[in-house]
Amino acid sequence: MSLLRLEDVTRTVLPPDQPALTILNGVDLTVEGGDRISIVGRSGSGKSTLLNLMGLLDLPTSGLLAFDDRPVKSYSGAGRDRLRGAQIGFIFQQFNLLAGRTALENVAMPLLYASGRQFWRRRQLAADMLEQVGLGHRVDSLPDRLSGGEQQRVAIARSLVRGPRLILADEPTGALDLDTGQSVMELIDEVATRTGAALVVITHDPSIAARSRTHYRLDRGILTPAEALAETPAESLVDAAANKIADAAAGAHGERSDR
Amino acid sequence: MSRALTGFLGAVLEAWQELRVHRTRVLLSLIGVAVAVCSLTTVVALGAIVQQANQELSERSSGRPATLYVSAYATDGSTIDAEALDRAWDETVARYGIDYASRVVSSGQSIPFVTGVVQVGTQAVDQPYGEMHRVRISEGHWFSTADEQALAPALVVNSVFWERLGRPDLATHPTVTLGGEKGATAVVVGVTPAATYETEPSMFMLASQLATVQAAQPAADPSADPYSGFGGGQTQYEMWIPPELAEPLLAAVQRDIQAALGDGAQVDVYRQDYAQYGDDPFLVTKLVVGGIAVLVLLLGALGLVNIALVTVKQRVREIGIRRSFGATAGRVFFAVMMESVVATVAAGVVGVMAAVLLVQSPIVHDVVGQGMVTDFPPFPVEAALLGLAAATGVGALAGLLPALVAVRVKVIDAIRY
Ligand SMILES: Nc1ncnc2c1ncn2[C@@H]1O[C@H](COP(=O)(O)OP(=O)(O)OP(=O)(O)O)[C@@H](O)[C@H]1O
Ligand SMILES: [Mg+2]
């Protein structure tokens, strides 16, 4: 039994007054409990679209999307929402904390949609979770008083507070500097390991991708398994650095040629 | 069940947090709602109080529902045989076992105050009159059976009269002389409060005692008595009966007295209390006042809708985030709606409290009561409930549109950066 399964999944959009646009094409992907998966791909290749499908925020145009072997299509809208709330935790590139709410209120937010013990004990659970991400002393801080790394740690606490079996992270380090990014990834890895949750990370950064055990590359809507980008993290870092230099050069070149 | 409870509580909590975060903006929009609820509650409460006051006043002047009046006059223009009419009345009252029946004779009595002799408007009535007209007594008591049997006539005077006597203690049995220097001596047994517009002394006495007083008096110059013009001093008869018996009794009393007086007299029996028209006589007032209040409230709601809509559009992203953490569409709808409801209910509570303070203030009591309504009814609970219900309703109404907008938020678009 798999946690999440995509079989020949296609996602097509119909932009107004334009021909149909296929964003995902024949995607096959299986996520088992406790998996560590990374997906890399260029901007616009359909990574977020894929993640939205995996997070049950969207439905495939064709193909099978199943959670715990049950087709997601067979759930009602509210049923899908509840399933998502209970089983899936999101971590976004832009943190997406609720402005004006304290760290504690942000972490407790998903528990407002739970019932029973989780609902009634939400403040305690949220405080414990903040403690676990090392922010026990910032429970009453508002997001705009927190650094980027701290905000992302609050977001991590929020994504984990209901004990999800699947964590979906869309460029979780994209808005952080290199060092902070690495420590945030370490934290995500650690809590995912502790709770036994599966983790799917979307990233541009090969060094982040290298932390995973299973690697995929998404290119123009087509998902292909990728060999480990490098045998060792050190090499991948070198690779990443090389890529960045190449990118920068291409960008500079592009800019020049645009003039 | 547990999910319904946590769902409801969760939505209210969410709404409350939302309000707390945007408190300045919310507070501003709520001032309008609070004012509207305050005015609605005030007009409804005042309406109820004015109605009660009016009812009390009209009961005092034209009797409680149902009061039948009997008058008779000779068809040939001569004076009616007063004794025959009196007898016919007594028989009729006895026949139908009517406890509350009274004669009313209006006349003027010369009273020698220290400042000079004054013609005092006098109503000679029977003992039940006090109950029939809810006559209020501020000092002493209304006529008792003992007063009726006493030799000296008893008087119940208004407070103006009492002031002119120098506010004597009624326990000392203060006396006044009726009918000038050589008249009978009467005892003041009670004082009624005067309305603010009453500036002249007036008094009640017992009809049975008026007869003896008048018999003892030398026939005074009728022209000196402003109350005994043509037909003056004529007796009116009234009875207070259960409203459902009003119609059959009206016919029966008319028939019986007519029969007793014979063909030479014309007997009229009619109702004059406020309830005689069957419908609620204050209905129109209520409708007008209620209409204005609802209009005010709707204007307040419109402002609220506006602000709530603007707020929701700014919160598309937040709604998307909540949805991605498990908020169902229904939950989002309810929470956004609750924001308006929680806010307007809070404003409603403030508005109702302000209305209570306003309506219970002595100034308002003076204006409404004209000094005639001594014990004011308490703040009408239904007005307070109506105010709160209206606040809730307006909140739900104002929350509907933003809630619909919130539900239509596409989660994927909302969290895309
Ligand atoms: N609803 C839509 N209507 C039209 N085009 C869409 C829609 N959703 C996505 N796209 C297009 O599909 C492509 C893939 O989008 P997606 O957001 O999945 O890319 P991505 O891989 O996440 O890119 P990035 O790395 O920049 O976040 C983009 O070209 C985008 O413009
Ligand atoms: Mg993306």
XYZ file of C-alpha atoms and ligand atoms in Angstrom:
708
model
C 0.000 0.000 0.000
C 1.368 3.372 -1.001
C 0.763 6.671 0.707
C 0.335 8.639 -2.479
C 0.252 7.363 -6.053
C 0.122 9.204 -9.371
C -0.406 7.136 -12.532
C -0.197 8.706 -15.960
C -1.302 12.025 -14.545
C -1.934 14.879 -16.944
C -2.813 18.424 -16.014
C -4.041 20.693 -18.740
C -5.226 24.254 -18.376
C -7.343 26.264 -20.774
C -6.174 29.853 -20.616
C -8.844 32.176 -22.015
C -8.487 32.774 -25.779
C -5.497 30.440 -26.008
C -4.958 26.833 -26.988
C -4.930 24.239 -24.216
C -1.692 24.196 -22.256
C -0.399 20.885 -20.942
C 1.550 21.573 -17.755
C 2.005 17.960 -16.631
C 2.179 15.062 -19.033
C 1.987 11.375 -18.091
C 3.428 11.722 -14.623
C 3.995 8.502 -12.646
C 5.064 8.838 -9.038
C 4.666 6.770 -5.902
C 5.323 8.042 -2.392
C 5.676 5.503 0.400
C 5.563 6.288 4.106
C 8.854 7.774 5.293
C 10.161 8.454 1.759
C 12.564 11.321 1.049
C 11.915 12.612 -2.438
C 13.303 15.605 -4.258
C 12.038 17.074 -7.489
C 14.160 19.523 -9.438
C 13.288 21.408 -12.566
C 13.540 24.727 -14.275
C 11.202 27.547 -13.547
C 7.912 26.973 -15.315
C 8.443 23.244 -15.684
C 5.332 22.469 -13.615
C 6.804 21.729 -10.195
C 4.254 23.711 -8.205
C 1.452 22.295 -10.309
C 2.626 18.795 -9.431
C 2.904 19.676 -5.769
C -0.630 21.104 -5.757
C -1.877 17.788 -7.089
C 0.074 15.863 -4.468
C -1.351 18.179 -1.803
C -4.919 17.502 -3.004
C -5.338 21.189 -3.773
C -5.997 20.344 -7.406
C -7.283 17.381 -9.396
C -5.602 15.810 -12.433
C -7.153 16.381 -15.839
C -6.639 12.693 -16.519
C -4.888 9.774 -14.872
C -5.075 8.410 -11.340
C -4.287 10.253 -8.161
C -4.765 8.080 -5.090
C -4.167 8.674 -1.394
C -3.854 5.493 0.678
C -4.921 3.689 -2.505
C -8.217 5.490 -2.597
C -8.750 7.698 -5.651
C -8.821 11.310 -4.571
C -11.624 11.919 -7.070
C -13.913 9.775 -4.932
C -13.739 12.243 -2.044
C -16.109 15.151 -1.745
C -14.577 18.620 -1.724
C -14.875 18.890 2.051
C -13.645 15.309 2.435
C -10.521 16.186 0.475
C -10.018 19.305 2.625
C -10.251 17.274 5.810
C -7.966 14.580 4.454
C -5.421 17.238 3.529
C -5.675 18.904 6.927
C -5.125 15.638 8.779
C -2.491 13.985 6.570
C -0.539 16.622 4.683
C 1.630 19.515 5.846
C 2.736 22.336 3.529
C 5.903 24.383 3.687
C 6.064 27.291 1.249
C 8.927 29.299 -0.165
C 7.368 32.551 1.088
C 6.614 31.031 4.517
C 2.989 32.189 4.176
C 2.523 32.910 7.861
C -0.641 34.771 8.836
C 0.257 38.400 9.431
C -0.729 39.903 12.749
C -0.894 36.481 14.429
C 1.718 35.411 16.918
C 3.995 32.463 16.212
C 1.853 30.406 18.570
C -1.391 31.352 16.828
C 0.139 30.556 13.466
C 1.234 27.124 14.585
C -2.119 26.489 16.287
C -4.047 27.498 13.141
C -4.216 24.020 11.520
C -5.485 22.639 14.824
C -8.542 24.886 14.521
C -9.602 22.536 11.718
C -8.995 19.424 13.779
C -11.430 17.969 16.283
C -11.244 16.275 19.626
C -8.014 16.393 21.613
C -6.052 18.216 18.910
C -8.615 21.025 18.883
C -8.984 21.421 22.625
C -5.276 21.198 23.416
C -4.117 23.258 20.452
C -2.191 25.884 22.395
C -0.205 23.304 24.289
C 0.507 21.299 21.129
C 1.558 24.430 19.260
C 3.853 25.516 22.093
C 5.461 22.054 22.165
C 5.960 22.176 18.420
C 7.597 25.617 18.598
C 9.872 24.268 21.306
C 10.878 21.445 18.977
C 11.907 23.840 16.190
C 13.907 25.852 18.703
C 11.532 28.808 18.989
C 10.187 28.144 22.458
C 11.242 31.650 23.452
C 9.449 33.388 20.540
C 5.894 32.064 20.956
C 4.387 35.538 21.230
C 6.357 37.141 18.406
C 4.600 38.389 15.298
C 5.964 37.177 11.956
C 7.321 40.602 10.977
C 9.491 40.539 14.101
C 11.092 37.246 13.076
C 13.996 36.653 10.698
C 13.425 34.691 7.495
C 14.922 31.551 8.986
C 12.807 31.902 12.123
C 9.678 32.463 10.058
C 10.373 29.322 8.073
C 10.884 27.414 11.301
C 7.478 28.625 12.503
C 6.061 27.444 9.167
C 7.728 24.067 9.678
C 6.207 23.794 13.134
C 2.821 24.682 11.619
C 3.130 22.043 8.897
C 3.940 19.368 11.446
C 1.638 20.229 14.293
C -1.132 17.855 13.210
C 1.316 15.002 12.733
C 0.925 14.647 8.940
C 2.131 11.562 7.087
C 3.209 13.616 4.098
C 5.161 16.879 4.121
C 5.239 18.895 0.917
C 7.852 21.618 0.691
C 7.899 23.952 -2.316
C 11.337 25.571 -2.420
C 11.528 25.760 1.374
C 14.940 27.429 1.285
C 14.295 29.642 -1.730
C 13.974 32.808 0.318
C 16.837 32.040 2.706
C 20.568 32.459 2.512
C 22.737 29.405 2.046
C 23.586 28.722 5.693
C 20.077 29.337 6.980
C 18.747 27.201 4.160
C 20.938 24.298 5.159
C 19.950 24.482 8.822
C 16.263 24.747 7.923
C 16.594 21.661 5.716
C 18.317 19.839 8.541
C 15.416 20.694 10.783
C 12.848 19.492 8.243
C 14.775 16.254 7.760
C 15.054 15.728 11.474
C 11.386 16.255 12.337
C 10.275 14.220 9.333
C 12.496 11.374 10.478
C 11.236 11.658 14.030
C 7.568 11.564 13.017
C 8.089 9.020 10.237
C 6.461 11.330 7.706
C 7.251 11.188 3.998
C 8.906 14.327 2.657
C 8.688 15.691 -0.869
C 10.926 18.688 -1.532
C 10.831 20.824 -4.632
C 13.985 22.765 -5.180
C 16.263 24.497 -7.603
C 19.194 23.804 -5.370
C 21.086 20.545 -6.035
C 22.646 20.582 -2.588
C 19.175 20.563 -1.073
C 18.054 17.862 -3.488
C 21.078 15.788 -2.539
C 19.669 15.306 0.959
C 16.910 13.100 -0.451
C 17.080 9.407 -1.200
C 14.903 9.461 -4.305
C 15.392 12.052 -7.024
C 13.200 13.201 -9.865
C 13.663 15.737 -12.563
C 10.710 17.597 -14.069
C 11.210 18.944 -17.519
C 8.381 20.623 -19.426
C 5.779 18.590 -17.618
C 7.532 15.255 -17.920
C 8.776 13.617 -14.738
C 11.774 11.344 -14.972
C 13.677 9.555 -12.215
C 17.123 11.024 -11.901
C 20.223 9.314 -10.701
C 21.631 10.904 -7.615
C 22.933 14.210 -8.903
C 26.236 13.352 -7.414
C 27.591 10.542 -5.363
C 28.673 12.838 -2.592
C 27.206 16.063 -1.278
C 30.549 17.755 -1.754
C 30.443 17.091 -5.469
C 26.876 18.242 -5.672
C 27.868 21.485 -4.017
C 30.550 21.970 -6.607
C 27.975 21.141 -9.254
C 25.576 23.636 -7.802
C 28.224 26.317 -7.714
C 29.124 25.587 -11.310
C 25.458 25.728 -12.309
C 25.019 29.043 -10.571
C 27.998 30.553 -12.332
C 26.729 29.244 -15.633
C 23.258 30.608 -14.918
C 24.636 33.988 -14.006
C 26.732 34.112 -17.130
C 23.741 33.112 -19.258
C 21.615 35.723 -17.518
C 24.187 38.432 -18.044
C 24.604 37.377 -21.603
C 20.844 37.325 -22.115
C 20.515 40.765 -20.659
C 23.220 42.136 -22.886
C 21.709 40.591 -25.975
C 18.280 41.976 -25.022
C 19.519 45.525 -25.301
C -21.427 15.985 16.995
C -17.984 16.652 18.410
C -16.849 17.792 14.981
C -19.821 20.134 14.702
C -18.979 21.646 18.078
C -15.278 22.072 17.420
C -16.130 23.343 13.956
C -18.439 25.981 15.344
C -16.083 26.990 18.137
C -13.161 27.014 15.757
C -14.955 29.324 13.346
C -15.905 31.729 16.124
C -12.330 31.715 17.423
C -10.999 32.316 13.951
C -13.433 35.192 13.485
C -12.483 36.665 16.825
C -8.761 36.554 16.007
C -9.460 38.140 12.662
C -11.375 40.951 14.330
C -8.606 41.461 16.847
C -6.031 41.810 14.100
C -8.116 44.363 12.202
C -9.584 46.014 15.262
C -9.218 49.643 14.224
C -10.978 49.190 10.936
C -13.618 46.979 12.498
C -14.221 49.368 15.365
C -14.860 52.241 12.987
C -17.390 50.284 10.984
C -19.069 49.103 14.137
C -19.782 52.540 15.502
C -22.470 52.838 12.858
C -23.990 49.502 13.783
C -23.918 50.264 17.503
C -25.631 53.591 16.904
C -28.235 51.932 14.696
C -28.938 49.171 17.207
C -29.093 51.746 19.986
C -31.639 53.822 18.094
C -33.660 50.767 17.088
C -33.767 49.468 20.635
C -34.519 52.918 21.985
C -37.433 53.565 19.667
C -38.890 50.132 20.266
C -38.468 50.444 24.030
C -39.815 53.983 24.032
C -42.649 52.822 21.818
C -43.541 50.161 24.349
C -43.207 52.578 27.248
C -45.120 55.375 25.544
C -47.780 52.873 24.655
C -48.030 51.744 28.245
C -48.050 55.344 29.435
C -50.668 56.288 26.857
C -52.736 53.313 27.816
C -52.519 54.293 31.435
C -53.467 57.869 30.627
C -56.331 56.897 28.392
C -57.564 54.384 30.904
C -57.589 57.125 33.472
C -59.716 59.375 31.289
C -61.965 56.959 29.388
C -61.810 53.811 31.435
C -60.245 50.391 31.029
C -61.381 47.969 28.358
C -64.258 47.531 28.169
C -66.076 50.483 29.687
C -69.692 51.165 28.755
C -71.150 54.626 29.123
C -74.849 55.217 29.543
C -76.562 58.518 28.920
C -80.196 59.360 28.529
C -82.114 62.430 27.487
C -85.792 63.209 27.034
C -86.910 63.201 23.423
C -89.085 66.289 23.964
C -86.217 68.423 25.227
C -87.308 68.517 28.861
C -85.023 67.280 31.635
C -84.936 63.607 32.215
C -86.271 62.193 35.427
C -82.961 61.762 37.240
C -84.368 59.565 39.987
C -85.995 57.187 37.507
C -82.719 56.936 35.602
C -80.776 56.320 38.815
C -83.185 53.576 39.781
C -83.056 51.969 36.318
C -79.240 52.040 36.504
C -79.118 50.446 39.932
C -81.492 47.710 38.826
C -79.527 46.987 35.682
C -76.212 46.842 37.509
C -77.704 44.506 40.088
C -79.369 42.328 37.424
C -76.130 41.604 35.579
C -74.039 41.386 38.723
C -71.654 44.132 37.644
C -69.153 44.953 40.402
C -67.522 47.897 38.727
C -70.130 50.535 38.050
C -70.007 54.199 38.862
C -71.952 57.373 38.430
C -69.972 60.412 37.389
C -71.340 63.851 38.115
C -69.231 66.816 37.157
C -69.793 70.011 39.052
C -67.970 72.913 40.532
C -67.634 73.440 44.250
C -66.615 76.740 45.857
C -63.676 76.112 48.119
C -62.401 78.896 50.401
C -58.632 78.690 50.251
C -56.579 81.188 52.223
C -55.902 82.982 48.941
C -59.617 83.299 48.215
C -62.617 81.267 47.117
C -62.030 79.110 44.046
C -64.440 77.099 41.927
C -62.937 73.637 42.016
C -63.770 71.104 39.313
C -65.365 68.204 41.094
C -66.198 64.718 39.961
C -68.667 62.956 42.137
C -68.247 59.241 41.630
C -69.006 55.896 43.223
C -66.374 53.951 45.063
C -65.447 51.512 42.246
C -64.411 54.468 40.069
C -60.919 54.440 41.588
C -60.267 50.930 40.322
C -62.053 51.498 37.029
C -59.854 54.472 36.131
C -56.676 53.371 37.888
C -56.774 56.513 39.986
C -53.399 56.929 41.619
C -53.082 57.966 45.214
C -49.921 59.612 46.479
C -51.167 60.398 50.007
C -53.908 58.832 52.105
C -56.323 56.504 50.330
C -59.153 56.254 47.845
C -62.730 56.288 49.192
C -63.470 53.379 51.471
C -66.767 51.981 52.677
C -66.184 53.779 55.973
C -65.868 57.066 54.095
C -69.174 56.355 52.425
C -70.903 55.857 55.764
C -69.263 58.806 57.519
C -71.386 61.905 58.055
C -68.800 64.357 56.800
C -68.255 64.056 53.032
C -64.852 62.641 52.068
C -62.672 64.234 49.391
C -59.826 62.953 47.258
C -58.050 66.053 45.986
C -55.292 66.545 43.435
C -51.856 67.590 44.571
C -52.423 71.210 43.461
C -55.370 71.354 45.837
C -53.290 69.746 48.562
C -50.445 72.221 48.056
C -52.867 75.103 48.449
C -54.029 73.665 51.752
C -50.403 73.762 52.822
C -49.698 70.039 52.442
C -51.443 68.979 55.666
C -50.772 65.512 57.089
C -53.825 63.430 56.133
C -53.634 61.559 59.432
C -54.808 64.800 61.084
C -58.030 64.650 59.007
C -57.723 68.100 57.403
C -61.056 69.651 56.556
C -62.343 72.090 53.974
C -65.663 73.846 53.756
C -67.801 73.073 50.734
C -70.202 75.566 49.181
C -68.936 78.783 50.688
C -68.967 80.053 54.262
C -72.050 78.271 55.515
C -71.463 74.996 53.673
C -70.725 71.488 54.833
C -67.376 70.469 56.262
C -65.566 67.808 54.254
C -62.538 65.718 55.140
C -59.612 65.225 52.758
C -58.846 61.503 52.778
C -56.554 61.156 49.765
C -54.358 63.012 47.293
C -53.844 62.158 43.642
C -50.679 63.239 41.829
C -51.306 65.985 39.282
C -49.998 65.822 35.739
C -47.342 68.384 34.908
C -49.873 70.319 32.806
C -52.433 70.495 35.642
C -52.229 73.813 37.445
C -55.720 74.085 38.909
C -57.059 72.285 41.956
C -59.586 69.547 41.348
C -61.145 66.830 43.446
C -63.239 63.704 43.660
C -66.085 63.119 46.050
C -68.643 60.381 46.468
C -71.801 60.774 44.400
C -73.968 59.766 47.329
C -72.443 62.490 49.486
C -72.712 65.110 46.752
C -76.477 64.710 46.851
C -76.634 65.468 50.579
C -74.246 68.392 50.239
C -76.342 69.885 47.455
C -79.585 69.282 49.326
C -78.197 71.160 52.325
C -77.002 74.063 50.224
C -79.271 76.964 49.446
C -79.886 76.988 45.687
C -76.890 78.893 44.432
C -76.961 81.153 41.460
C -76.544 78.671 38.611
C -74.728 81.207 36.429
C -71.976 81.442 39.072
C -71.156 77.814 38.449
C -69.220 77.328 35.214
C -69.710 73.576 35.397
C -73.497 73.729 35.532
C -74.319 75.165 32.167
C -76.943 73.538 29.993
C -77.084 69.913 30.994
C -74.390 70.511 33.587
C -74.463 68.422 36.680
C -76.140 65.686 34.741
C -75.173 62.206 35.779
C -73.112 59.933 33.583
C -73.088 56.235 34.187
C -70.286 53.879 33.390
C -69.457 50.233 33.965
C -66.237 48.249 33.539
C -66.917 44.782 32.184
C -64.952 41.947 30.586
C -64.245 42.981 26.981
C -65.735 39.787 25.555
C -69.070 40.669 27.164
C -69.033 44.225 25.844
C -71.274 43.634 22.854
C -74.063 41.567 24.396
C -74.091 43.723 27.537
C -74.195 46.914 25.512
C -77.406 45.753 23.848
C -78.906 44.381 27.058
C -78.200 47.498 29.135
C -79.558 49.738 26.416
C -82.759 47.654 26.164
C -83.302 47.419 29.924
C -82.831 51.094 30.725
C -84.851 52.124 27.712
C -87.658 49.887 28.921
C -87.455 51.343 32.419
C -87.580 54.951 31.225
C -90.283 54.477 28.637
C -90.820 56.049 25.230
C -90.215 59.601 26.325
C -86.472 59.042 26.695
C -83.645 58.198 24.378
C -81.016 55.935 25.962
C -77.508 55.692 24.532
C -74.956 53.105 25.565
C -71.463 53.315 24.044
C -67.843 52.379 24.557
C -65.062 54.905 24.777
C -62.006 52.981 25.968
C -59.039 52.738 23.600
C -59.559 49.073 22.865
C -63.028 49.578 21.435
C -61.842 49.373 17.812
C -60.558 45.849 18.257
C -57.257 46.547 16.483
C -54.160 47.715 18.252
C -54.610 51.494 18.274
C -50.833 51.991 18.404
C -50.172 49.822 15.370
C -49.484 52.710 13.009
C -47.094 54.384 15.422
C -45.294 51.105 15.891
C -44.985 50.521 12.163
C -43.638 53.996 11.440
C -41.131 53.907 14.286
C -40.058 50.369 13.456
C -39.685 51.234 9.770
C -37.374 54.140 10.472
C -35.281 52.027 12.816
C -34.915 49.228 10.293
C -33.840 51.759 7.682
C -31.158 53.093 10.000
C -29.953 49.574 10.659
C -29.823 48.685 6.977
C -27.705 51.757 6.307
C -25.335 50.594 9.017
C -25.275 47.135 7.429
C -24.419 48.612 4.050
C -21.332 50.271 5.488
C -20.380 46.995 7.089
C -20.788 45.030 3.855
C -18.524 47.508 2.137
C -15.750 47.176 4.667
C -16.113 43.410 4.941
C -15.829 43.075 1.161
C -12.676 45.162 1.019
C -11.247 43.138 3.899
C -11.982 39.807 2.252
C -10.314 40.815 -0.989
C -7.190 41.671 0.950
C -7.322 38.271 2.555
C -7.492 36.002 -0.465
C -3.998 34.732 0.282
C -4.772 34.088 3.910
C -7.883 32.157 2.946
C -5.789 30.081 0.550
C -3.328 29.293 3.329
C -6.124 28.237 5.663
C -7.624 26.042 2.975
C -4.290 24.326 2.410
C -4.225 23.468 6.119
C -7.558 21.753 6.042
C -10.229 24.471 6.191
C -13.227 23.324 4.178
C -15.120 25.748 1.950
C -18.040 25.602 4.357
C -15.772 26.431 7.224
C -14.311 29.440 5.419
C -17.812 30.627 4.581
C -18.944 30.273 8.165
C -15.835 31.879 9.659
C -16.063 34.938 7.413
C -19.748 35.209 8.180
C -19.038 34.876 11.890
C -16.634 37.780 11.682
C -19.519 40.058 10.798
C -21.850 38.399 13.272
C -19.408 38.427 16.192
C -18.649 42.060 15.437
C -22.239 43.218 15.112
C -23.341 41.255 18.156
C -20.624 42.996 20.168
C -21.780 46.317 18.724
C -25.355 45.280 19.436
C -24.623 44.651 23.098
C -23.076 48.105 23.374
C -26.015 49.635 21.514
C -28.583 47.927 23.706
C -26.794 48.982 26.874
C -26.715 52.572 25.638
C -30.421 52.331 24.844
C -31.189 51.052 28.341
C -29.295 53.939 29.911
C -31.035 56.398 27.609
C -34.560 55.103 28.089
C -34.204 54.759 31.856
C -32.868 58.285 32.240
C -35.039 60.647 34.322
C -35.229 63.159 31.467
C -36.848 60.648 29.134
C -39.226 59.575 31.912
C -40.338 63.143 32.435
C -40.978 63.750 28.761
C -42.876 60.516 28.220
C -44.756 60.362 31.476
C -45.818 64.000 31.857
C -45.668 63.310 35.568
C -48.722 61.111 35.245
C -47.028 57.745 34.964
C -45.628 57.178 38.398
C -44.257 53.699 38.251
C -42.529 53.367 34.913
C -42.496 49.960 33.320
C -38.999 48.404 33.393
C -36.968 48.424 30.183
C -38.905 46.123 27.857
C -36.985 42.861 27.516
C -38.415 42.335 24.062
C -36.830 45.594 22.911
C -33.410 44.446 24.124
C -33.871 41.042 22.505
C -35.039 42.659 19.307
C -31.961 44.886 19.294
C -29.681 41.885 19.692
C -31.571 39.859 17.117
C -31.381 42.744 14.678
C -27.638 43.064 15.283
C -27.171 39.351 14.655
C -29.337 39.459 11.564
C -27.542 42.467 10.151
C -24.207 40.786 10.841
C -25.292 37.648 9.009
C -26.645 39.721 6.141
C -23.524 41.841 5.915
C -21.346 38.747 6.194
C -23.128 36.888 3.422
C -21.536 38.658 0.479
C -17.939 38.562 1.768
C -18.447 34.935 2.773
C -19.535 34.098 -0.773
C -16.469 35.901 -2.113
C -14.258 34.006 0.338
C -15.620 30.628 -0.720
C -14.916 31.360 -4.373
C -11.244 31.947 -3.669
C -9.195 29.492 -5.768
C -6.702 28.000 -3.360
C -4.007 27.411 -5.956
C -4.172 30.964 -7.239
C -4.286 32.333 -3.721
C -1.034 30.745 -2.580
C 0.829 31.235 -5.857
C 3.460 33.909 -5.446
N -3.928 28.198 -14.148
C -2.982 28.367 -15.065
N -3.283 28.999 -16.227
C -2.340 29.167 -17.167
N -1.085 28.786 -17.055
C -0.712 28.163 -15.906
C -1.638 27.938 -14.852
N -0.993 27.318 -13.854
C 0.304 27.181 -14.270
N 0.448 27.698 -15.469
C 1.698 27.695 -16.252
O 2.240 26.381 -16.189
C 3.626 26.448 -16.059
C 4.102 25.692 -14.821
O 3.709 26.383 -13.673
P 4.270 26.039 -12.218
O 3.816 27.073 -11.311
O 3.912 24.641 -11.916
O 5.841 26.151 -12.480
P 7.028 25.893 -11.466
O 7.790 24.743 -11.992
O 6.521 25.826 -10.098
O 7.880 27.215 -11.662
P 8.695 28.031 -10.550
O 9.977 27.255 -10.350
O 8.979 29.314 -11.204
O 7.880 28.120 -9.366
C 4.004 27.921 -16.034
O 4.424 28.285 -17.323
C 2.724 28.602 -15.664
O 2.666 29.870 -16.264
Mg 6.736 26.973 -8.339
